[in-house]
CSV table of C-alpha atoms in Angstrom, one decimal:
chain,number,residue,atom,x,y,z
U,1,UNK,CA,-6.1,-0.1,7.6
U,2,UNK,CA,-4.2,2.7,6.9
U,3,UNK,CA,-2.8,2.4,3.7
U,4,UNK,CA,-1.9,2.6,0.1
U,5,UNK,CA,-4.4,0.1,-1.4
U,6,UNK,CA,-6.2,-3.3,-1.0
U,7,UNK,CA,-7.3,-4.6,-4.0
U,8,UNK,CA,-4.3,-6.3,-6.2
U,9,UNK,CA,-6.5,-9.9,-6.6
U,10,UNK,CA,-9.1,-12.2,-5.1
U,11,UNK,CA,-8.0,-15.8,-4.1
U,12,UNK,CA,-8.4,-18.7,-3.3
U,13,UNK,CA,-8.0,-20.9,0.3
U,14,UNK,CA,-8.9,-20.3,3.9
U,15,UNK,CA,-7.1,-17.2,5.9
U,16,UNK,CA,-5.1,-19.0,8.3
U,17,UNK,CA,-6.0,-18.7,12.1
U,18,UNK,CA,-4.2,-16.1,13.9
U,19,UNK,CA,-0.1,-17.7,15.3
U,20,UNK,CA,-0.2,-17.1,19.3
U,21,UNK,CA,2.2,-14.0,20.9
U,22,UNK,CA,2.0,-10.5,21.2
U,23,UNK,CA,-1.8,-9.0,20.1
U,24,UNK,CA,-3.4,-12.5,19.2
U,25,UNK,CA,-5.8,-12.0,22.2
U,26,UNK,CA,-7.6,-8.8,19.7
U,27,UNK,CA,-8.6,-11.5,17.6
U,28,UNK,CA,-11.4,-12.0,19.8
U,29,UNK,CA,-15.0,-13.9,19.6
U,30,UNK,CA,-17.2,-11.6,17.6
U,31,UNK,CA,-20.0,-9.9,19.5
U,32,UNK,CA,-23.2,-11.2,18.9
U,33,UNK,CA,-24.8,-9.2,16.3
U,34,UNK,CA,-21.5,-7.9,15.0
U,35,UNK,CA,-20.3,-7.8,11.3
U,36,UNK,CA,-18.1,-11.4,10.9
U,37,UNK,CA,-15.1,-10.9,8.6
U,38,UNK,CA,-15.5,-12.1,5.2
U,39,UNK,CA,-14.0,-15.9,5.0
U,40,UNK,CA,-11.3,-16.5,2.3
U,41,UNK,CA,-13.0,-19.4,1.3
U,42,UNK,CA,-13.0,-19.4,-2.7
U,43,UNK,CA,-12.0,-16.7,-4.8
U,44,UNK,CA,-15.9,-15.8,-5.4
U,45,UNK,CA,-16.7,-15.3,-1.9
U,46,UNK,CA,-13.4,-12.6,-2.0
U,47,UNK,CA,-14.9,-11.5,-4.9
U,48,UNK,CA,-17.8,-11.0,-3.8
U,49,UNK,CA,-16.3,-8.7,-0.5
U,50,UNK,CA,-14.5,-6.2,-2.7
U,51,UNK,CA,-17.5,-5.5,-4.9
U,52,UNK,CA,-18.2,-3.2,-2.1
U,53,UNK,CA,-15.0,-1.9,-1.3
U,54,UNK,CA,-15.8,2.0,-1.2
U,55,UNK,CA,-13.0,4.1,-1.8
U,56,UNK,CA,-14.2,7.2,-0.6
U,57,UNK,CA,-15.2,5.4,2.7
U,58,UNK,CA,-11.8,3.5,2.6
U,59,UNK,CA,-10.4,7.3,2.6
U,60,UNK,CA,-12.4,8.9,5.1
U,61,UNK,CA,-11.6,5.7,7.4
U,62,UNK,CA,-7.5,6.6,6.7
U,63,UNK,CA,-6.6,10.1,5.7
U,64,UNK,CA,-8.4,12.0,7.6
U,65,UNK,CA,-7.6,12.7,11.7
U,66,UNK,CA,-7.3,11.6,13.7
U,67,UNK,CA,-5.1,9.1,11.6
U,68,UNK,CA,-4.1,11.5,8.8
U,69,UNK,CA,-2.7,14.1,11.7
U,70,UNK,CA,0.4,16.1,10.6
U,71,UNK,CA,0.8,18.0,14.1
U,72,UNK,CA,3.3,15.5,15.1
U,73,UNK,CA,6.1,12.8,13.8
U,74,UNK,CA,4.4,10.2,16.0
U,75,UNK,CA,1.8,9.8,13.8
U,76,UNK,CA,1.5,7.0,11.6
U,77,UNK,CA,1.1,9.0,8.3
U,78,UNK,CA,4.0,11.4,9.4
U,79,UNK,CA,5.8,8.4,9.5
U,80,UNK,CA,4.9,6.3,6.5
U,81,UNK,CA,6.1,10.0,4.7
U,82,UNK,CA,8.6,9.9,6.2
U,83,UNK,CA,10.0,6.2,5.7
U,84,UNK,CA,10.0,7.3,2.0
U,85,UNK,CA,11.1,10.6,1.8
U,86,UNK,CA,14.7,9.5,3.6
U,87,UNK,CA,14.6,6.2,1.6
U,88,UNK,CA,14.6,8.2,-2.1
U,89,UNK,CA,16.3,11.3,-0.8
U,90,UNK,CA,19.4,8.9,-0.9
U,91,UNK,CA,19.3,9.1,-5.1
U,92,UNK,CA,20.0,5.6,-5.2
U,93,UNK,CA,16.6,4.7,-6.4
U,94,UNK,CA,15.6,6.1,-9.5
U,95,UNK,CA,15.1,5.8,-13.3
U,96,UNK,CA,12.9,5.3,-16.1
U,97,UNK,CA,9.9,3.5,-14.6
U,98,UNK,CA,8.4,2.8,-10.9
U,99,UNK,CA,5.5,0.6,-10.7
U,100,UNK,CA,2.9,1.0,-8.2
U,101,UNK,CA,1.5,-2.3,-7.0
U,102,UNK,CA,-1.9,-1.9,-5.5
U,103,UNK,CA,-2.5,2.3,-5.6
U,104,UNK,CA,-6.1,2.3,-4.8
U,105,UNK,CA,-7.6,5.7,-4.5
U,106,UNK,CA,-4.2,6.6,-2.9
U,107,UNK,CA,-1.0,9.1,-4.1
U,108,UNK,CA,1.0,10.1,-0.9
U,109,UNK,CA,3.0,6.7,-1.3
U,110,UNK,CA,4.3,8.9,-4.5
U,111,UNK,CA,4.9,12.0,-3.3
U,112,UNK,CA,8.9,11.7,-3.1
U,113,UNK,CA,9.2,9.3,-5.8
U,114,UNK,CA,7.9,11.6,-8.4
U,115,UNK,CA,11.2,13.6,-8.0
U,116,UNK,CA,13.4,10.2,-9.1
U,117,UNK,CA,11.3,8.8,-12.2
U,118,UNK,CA,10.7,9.6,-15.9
U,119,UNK,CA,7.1,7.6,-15.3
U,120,UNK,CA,5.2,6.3,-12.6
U,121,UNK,CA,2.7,3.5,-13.6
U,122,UNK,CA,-0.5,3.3,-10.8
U,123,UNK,CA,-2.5,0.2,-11.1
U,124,UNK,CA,-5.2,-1.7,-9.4
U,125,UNK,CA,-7.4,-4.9,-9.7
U,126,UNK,CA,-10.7,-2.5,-8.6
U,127,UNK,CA,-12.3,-0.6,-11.4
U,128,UNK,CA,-13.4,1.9,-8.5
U,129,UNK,CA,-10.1,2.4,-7.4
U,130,UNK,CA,-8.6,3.3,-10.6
U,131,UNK,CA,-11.3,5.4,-11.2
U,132,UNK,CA,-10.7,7.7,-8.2
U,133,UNK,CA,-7.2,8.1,-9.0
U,134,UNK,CA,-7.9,8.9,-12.2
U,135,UNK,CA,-10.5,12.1,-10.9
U,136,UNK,CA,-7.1,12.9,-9.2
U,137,UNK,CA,-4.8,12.7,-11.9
U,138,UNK,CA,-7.3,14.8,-14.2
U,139,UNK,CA,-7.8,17.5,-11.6
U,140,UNK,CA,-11.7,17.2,-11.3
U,141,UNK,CA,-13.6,18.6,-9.0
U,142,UNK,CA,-14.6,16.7,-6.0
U,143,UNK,CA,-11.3,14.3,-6.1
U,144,UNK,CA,-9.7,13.6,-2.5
U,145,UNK,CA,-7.9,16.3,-1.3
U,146,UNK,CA,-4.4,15.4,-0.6
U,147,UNK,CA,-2.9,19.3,-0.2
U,148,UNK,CA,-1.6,18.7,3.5
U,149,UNK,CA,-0.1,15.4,2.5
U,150,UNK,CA,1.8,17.3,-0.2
U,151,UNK,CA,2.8,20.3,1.6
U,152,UNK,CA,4.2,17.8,4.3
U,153,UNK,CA,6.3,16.2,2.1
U,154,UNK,CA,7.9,19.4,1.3
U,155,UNK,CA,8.0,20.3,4.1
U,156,UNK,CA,10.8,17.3,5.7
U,157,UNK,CA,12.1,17.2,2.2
U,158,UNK,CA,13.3,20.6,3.0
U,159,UNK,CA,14.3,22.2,-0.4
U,160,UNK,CA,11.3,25.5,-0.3
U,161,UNK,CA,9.6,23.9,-3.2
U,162,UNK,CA,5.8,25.0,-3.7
U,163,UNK,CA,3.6,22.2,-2.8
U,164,UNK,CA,1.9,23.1,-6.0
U,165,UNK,CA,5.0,22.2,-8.4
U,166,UNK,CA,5.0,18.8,-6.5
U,167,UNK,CA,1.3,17.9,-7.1
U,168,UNK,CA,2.3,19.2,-10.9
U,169,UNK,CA,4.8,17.1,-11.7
U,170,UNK,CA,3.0,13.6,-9.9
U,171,UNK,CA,0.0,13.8,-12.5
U,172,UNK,CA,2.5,14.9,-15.2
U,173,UNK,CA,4.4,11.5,-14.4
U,174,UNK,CA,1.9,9.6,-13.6
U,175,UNK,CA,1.4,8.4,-17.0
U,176,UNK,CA,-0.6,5.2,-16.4
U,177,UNK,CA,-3.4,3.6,-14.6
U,178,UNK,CA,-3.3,0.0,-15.3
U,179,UNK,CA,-4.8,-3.3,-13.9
U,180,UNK,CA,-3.1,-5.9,-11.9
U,181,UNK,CA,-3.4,-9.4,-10.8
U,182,UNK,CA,-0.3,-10.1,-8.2
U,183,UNK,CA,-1.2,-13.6,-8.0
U,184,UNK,CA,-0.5,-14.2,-11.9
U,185,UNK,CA,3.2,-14.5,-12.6
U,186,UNK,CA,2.6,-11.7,-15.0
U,187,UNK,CA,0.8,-9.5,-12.9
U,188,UNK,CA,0.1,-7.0,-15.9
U,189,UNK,CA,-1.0,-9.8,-17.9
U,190,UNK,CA,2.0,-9.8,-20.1
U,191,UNK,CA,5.9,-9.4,-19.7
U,192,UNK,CA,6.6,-5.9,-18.7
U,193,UNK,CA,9.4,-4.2,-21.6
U,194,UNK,CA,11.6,-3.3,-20.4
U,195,UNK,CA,11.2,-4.3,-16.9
U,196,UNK,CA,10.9,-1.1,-14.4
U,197,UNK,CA,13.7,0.2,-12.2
U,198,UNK,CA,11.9,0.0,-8.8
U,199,UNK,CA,8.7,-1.3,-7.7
U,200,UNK,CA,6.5,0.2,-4.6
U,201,UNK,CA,4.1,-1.0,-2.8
U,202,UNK,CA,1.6,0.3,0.0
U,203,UNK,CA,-0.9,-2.2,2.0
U,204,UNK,CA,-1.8,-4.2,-0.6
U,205,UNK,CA,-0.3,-7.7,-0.9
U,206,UNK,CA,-1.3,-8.6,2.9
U,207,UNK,CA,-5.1,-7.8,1.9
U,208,UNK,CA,-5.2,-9.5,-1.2
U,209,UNK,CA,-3.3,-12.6,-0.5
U,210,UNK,CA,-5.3,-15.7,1.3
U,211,UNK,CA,-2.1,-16.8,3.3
U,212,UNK,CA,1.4,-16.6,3.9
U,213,UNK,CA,2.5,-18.6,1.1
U,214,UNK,CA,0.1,-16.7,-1.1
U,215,UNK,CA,1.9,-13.5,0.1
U,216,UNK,CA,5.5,-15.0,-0.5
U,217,UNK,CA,4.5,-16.2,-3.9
U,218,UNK,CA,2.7,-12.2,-4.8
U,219,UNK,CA,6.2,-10.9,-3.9
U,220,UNK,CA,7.9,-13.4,-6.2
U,221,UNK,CA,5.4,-12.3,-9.3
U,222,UNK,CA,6.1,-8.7,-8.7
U,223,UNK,CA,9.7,-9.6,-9.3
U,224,UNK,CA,9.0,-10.2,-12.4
U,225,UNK,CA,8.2,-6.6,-13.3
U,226,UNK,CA,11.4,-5.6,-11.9
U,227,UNK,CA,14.7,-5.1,-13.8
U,228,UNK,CA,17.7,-7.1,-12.0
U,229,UNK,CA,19.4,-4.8,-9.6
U,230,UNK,CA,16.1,-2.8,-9.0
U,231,UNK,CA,14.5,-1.7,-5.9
U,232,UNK,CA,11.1,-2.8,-4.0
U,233,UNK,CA,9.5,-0.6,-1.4
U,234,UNK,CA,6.8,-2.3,0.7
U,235,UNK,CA,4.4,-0.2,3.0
U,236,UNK,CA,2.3,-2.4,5.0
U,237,UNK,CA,0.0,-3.5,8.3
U,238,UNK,CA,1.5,-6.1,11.2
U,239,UNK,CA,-1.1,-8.4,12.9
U,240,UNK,CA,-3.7,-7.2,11.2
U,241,UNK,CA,-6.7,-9.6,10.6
U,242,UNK,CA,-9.5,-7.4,8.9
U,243,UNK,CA,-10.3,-3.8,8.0
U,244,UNK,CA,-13.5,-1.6,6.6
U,245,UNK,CA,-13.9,0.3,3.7
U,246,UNK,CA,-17.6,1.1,3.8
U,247,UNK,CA,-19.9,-1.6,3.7
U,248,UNK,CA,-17.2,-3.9,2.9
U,249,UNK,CA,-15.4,-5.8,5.6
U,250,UNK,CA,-12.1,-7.5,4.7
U,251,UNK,CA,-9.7,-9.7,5.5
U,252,UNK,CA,-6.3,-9.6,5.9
U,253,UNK,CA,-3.0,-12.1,6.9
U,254,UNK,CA,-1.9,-11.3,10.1
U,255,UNK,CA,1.8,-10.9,9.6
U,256,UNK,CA,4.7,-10.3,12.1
U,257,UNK,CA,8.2,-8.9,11.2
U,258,UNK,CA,9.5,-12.1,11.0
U,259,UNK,CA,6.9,-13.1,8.1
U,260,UNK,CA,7.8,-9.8,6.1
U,261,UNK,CA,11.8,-10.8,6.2
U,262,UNK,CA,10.9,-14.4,5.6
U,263,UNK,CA,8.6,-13.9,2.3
U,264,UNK,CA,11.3,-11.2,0.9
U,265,UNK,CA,14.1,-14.1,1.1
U,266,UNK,CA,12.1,-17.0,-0.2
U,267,UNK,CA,10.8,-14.5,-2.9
U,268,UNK,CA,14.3,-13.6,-3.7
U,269,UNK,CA,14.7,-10.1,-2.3
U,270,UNK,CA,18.0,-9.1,-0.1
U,271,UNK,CA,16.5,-7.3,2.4
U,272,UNK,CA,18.5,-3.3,2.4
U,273,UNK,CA,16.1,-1.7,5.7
U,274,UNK,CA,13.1,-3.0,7.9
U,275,UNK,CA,11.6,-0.3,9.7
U,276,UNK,CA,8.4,-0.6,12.0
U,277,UNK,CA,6.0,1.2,13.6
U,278,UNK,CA,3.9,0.8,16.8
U,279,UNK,CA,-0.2,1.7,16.5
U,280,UNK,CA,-0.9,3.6,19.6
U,281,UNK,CA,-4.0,3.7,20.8
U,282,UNK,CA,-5.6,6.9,19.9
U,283,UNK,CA,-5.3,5.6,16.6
U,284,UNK,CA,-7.0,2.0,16.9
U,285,UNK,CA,-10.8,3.6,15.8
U,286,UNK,CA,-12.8,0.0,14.7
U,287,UNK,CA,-11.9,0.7,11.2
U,288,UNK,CA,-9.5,-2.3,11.8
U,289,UNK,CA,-7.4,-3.9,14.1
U,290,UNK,CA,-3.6,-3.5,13.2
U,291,UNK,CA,-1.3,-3.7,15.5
U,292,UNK,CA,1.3,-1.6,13.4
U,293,UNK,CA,2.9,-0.8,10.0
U,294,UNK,CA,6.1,-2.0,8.1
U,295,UNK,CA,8.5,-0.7,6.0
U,296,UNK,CA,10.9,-2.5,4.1
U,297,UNK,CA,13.4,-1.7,1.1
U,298,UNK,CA,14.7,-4.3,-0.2
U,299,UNK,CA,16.5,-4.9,-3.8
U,300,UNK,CA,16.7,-7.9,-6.3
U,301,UNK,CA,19.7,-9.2,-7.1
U,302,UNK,CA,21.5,-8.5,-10.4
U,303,UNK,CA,21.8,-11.8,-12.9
U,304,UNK,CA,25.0,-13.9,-13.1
């Protein structure tokens, strides 16, 4: 898919089959001879998949064109910039702290926040993940190049700034790389003090979860890293059963719009903005089969 990260836990169960309507029919009989997705059968066997997640292949597969194609707003990384950009340019979501849930080997989900934050913390359940952030954040040679992203973002943010200052002050603030399990209540392994202002979120929670419930109940756990009154900003794929990153193919839940506004209710969350986007197919290469992305902001509610 064409996102943030994948890797926030491995569990347990059975991925659902697929509900009937619009794009079930793509999750078709496999070829004969062709890779079968990796079954969510026990937490081992998920384990087992993401030991050969590859970042660099999960990159190549995502940020690069023809999906990574700045030429026009129709594109689906234009847009996932874009969801963001006008969703912090409104100054109501800032602070201290903003947690990443699920970064990967990814930073444009960051660009604009980096502007509204004293910290931003990155985590990830994959040591290989946090390791290629980390060849980011330190500058090495070799890292992912994510220049155009940045100068994009400066671009529809509109103020002149020098892509450079931008990319500056994201490794500045981005002052930790952490693990995460979003299937413990304590996804950081302890209580979070104090909690953080806003939460974000890109492709993560629909990879890593084994079913809908699973995914409502993730959603409920990252509450508890959030301060009451704080902010959660979800990036992620509709009807999307599996997707490559190298050798590794993964599953996913295939979730509609309806799933997205149901799991944010039962998981406490008053939904602010849904926003969706439609794949077209120039962009449907085999690296998965997602029908389309979300976006949602949505906000927990303050105590008492």
């Amino acid at each position: 898919m064409d996102g943030g990260m994948r890797a926030g836990w491995m569990g347990p169960s059975r991925l659902p089959a697929a509900p009937p309507g619009p794009g079930s029919d793509k999750r078709r009989r496999w070829r004969r001879g062709e890779p079968q997705p990796l079954a969510m059968s026990s937490p081992a066997a998920l384990r087992e998949g993401y030991e050969h997640f590859d970042p660099r292949a999960y990159l190549r597969n995502n940020y690069l064109p023809p999906r990574a194609d700045f030429s026009s707003e129709e594109f689906v990384v234009p847009w996932k910039l874009r969801c963001l950009a006008e969703t912090f340019a409104s100054g109501e979501i800032r602070g201290r702290t903003l947690i990443d849930v699920g970064t990967g080997p990814t930073i444009y989900q960051l660009l604009s926040a980096c502007d509204h934050f004293e910290e931003i913390v990155a985590t990830d359940y994959l040591a290989v993940n946090r390791e290629e952030l980390g060849r980011w954040a330190r500058g090495e040679p070799g890292a992912f190049d994510w220049s155009p992203f940045i100068q994009h973002v400066c671009k529809i943010e509109g103020r002149g700034e020098p892509w450079q200052d931008k990319e500056r002050r994201l490794r500045q603030r981005l002052g930790r790389i952490l693990p995460i399990d979003v299937h413990r209540p304590e996804p950081l392994g302890t209580p979070l003090r104090p909690r953080a202002d806003a939460l974000l979120s890109a492709f993560c929670l629909e990879a890593v979860s084994p079913d809908r419930a699973a995914f409502e109940r993730a959603l409920a756990h990252l509450g508890n890293l959030l301060r009451p009154g704080g902010h959660v900003l979800l990036l992620g794929a509709l009807g999307e059963s599996f997707y490559l990153a190298g050798p590794a193919r993964l599953p996913v839940v295939p979730l509609q719009e309806s799933d997205v506004r149901e799991a944010l209710a039962a998981a406490g969350f008053a939904l602010r903005e849904l926003r969706t986007y439609a794949m077209p197919p120039a962009l449907r290469t085999g690296v998965d089969d997602v029908d389309g992305v979300f976006f949602a902001h949505a906000q927990k509610p303050l105590e008492g």
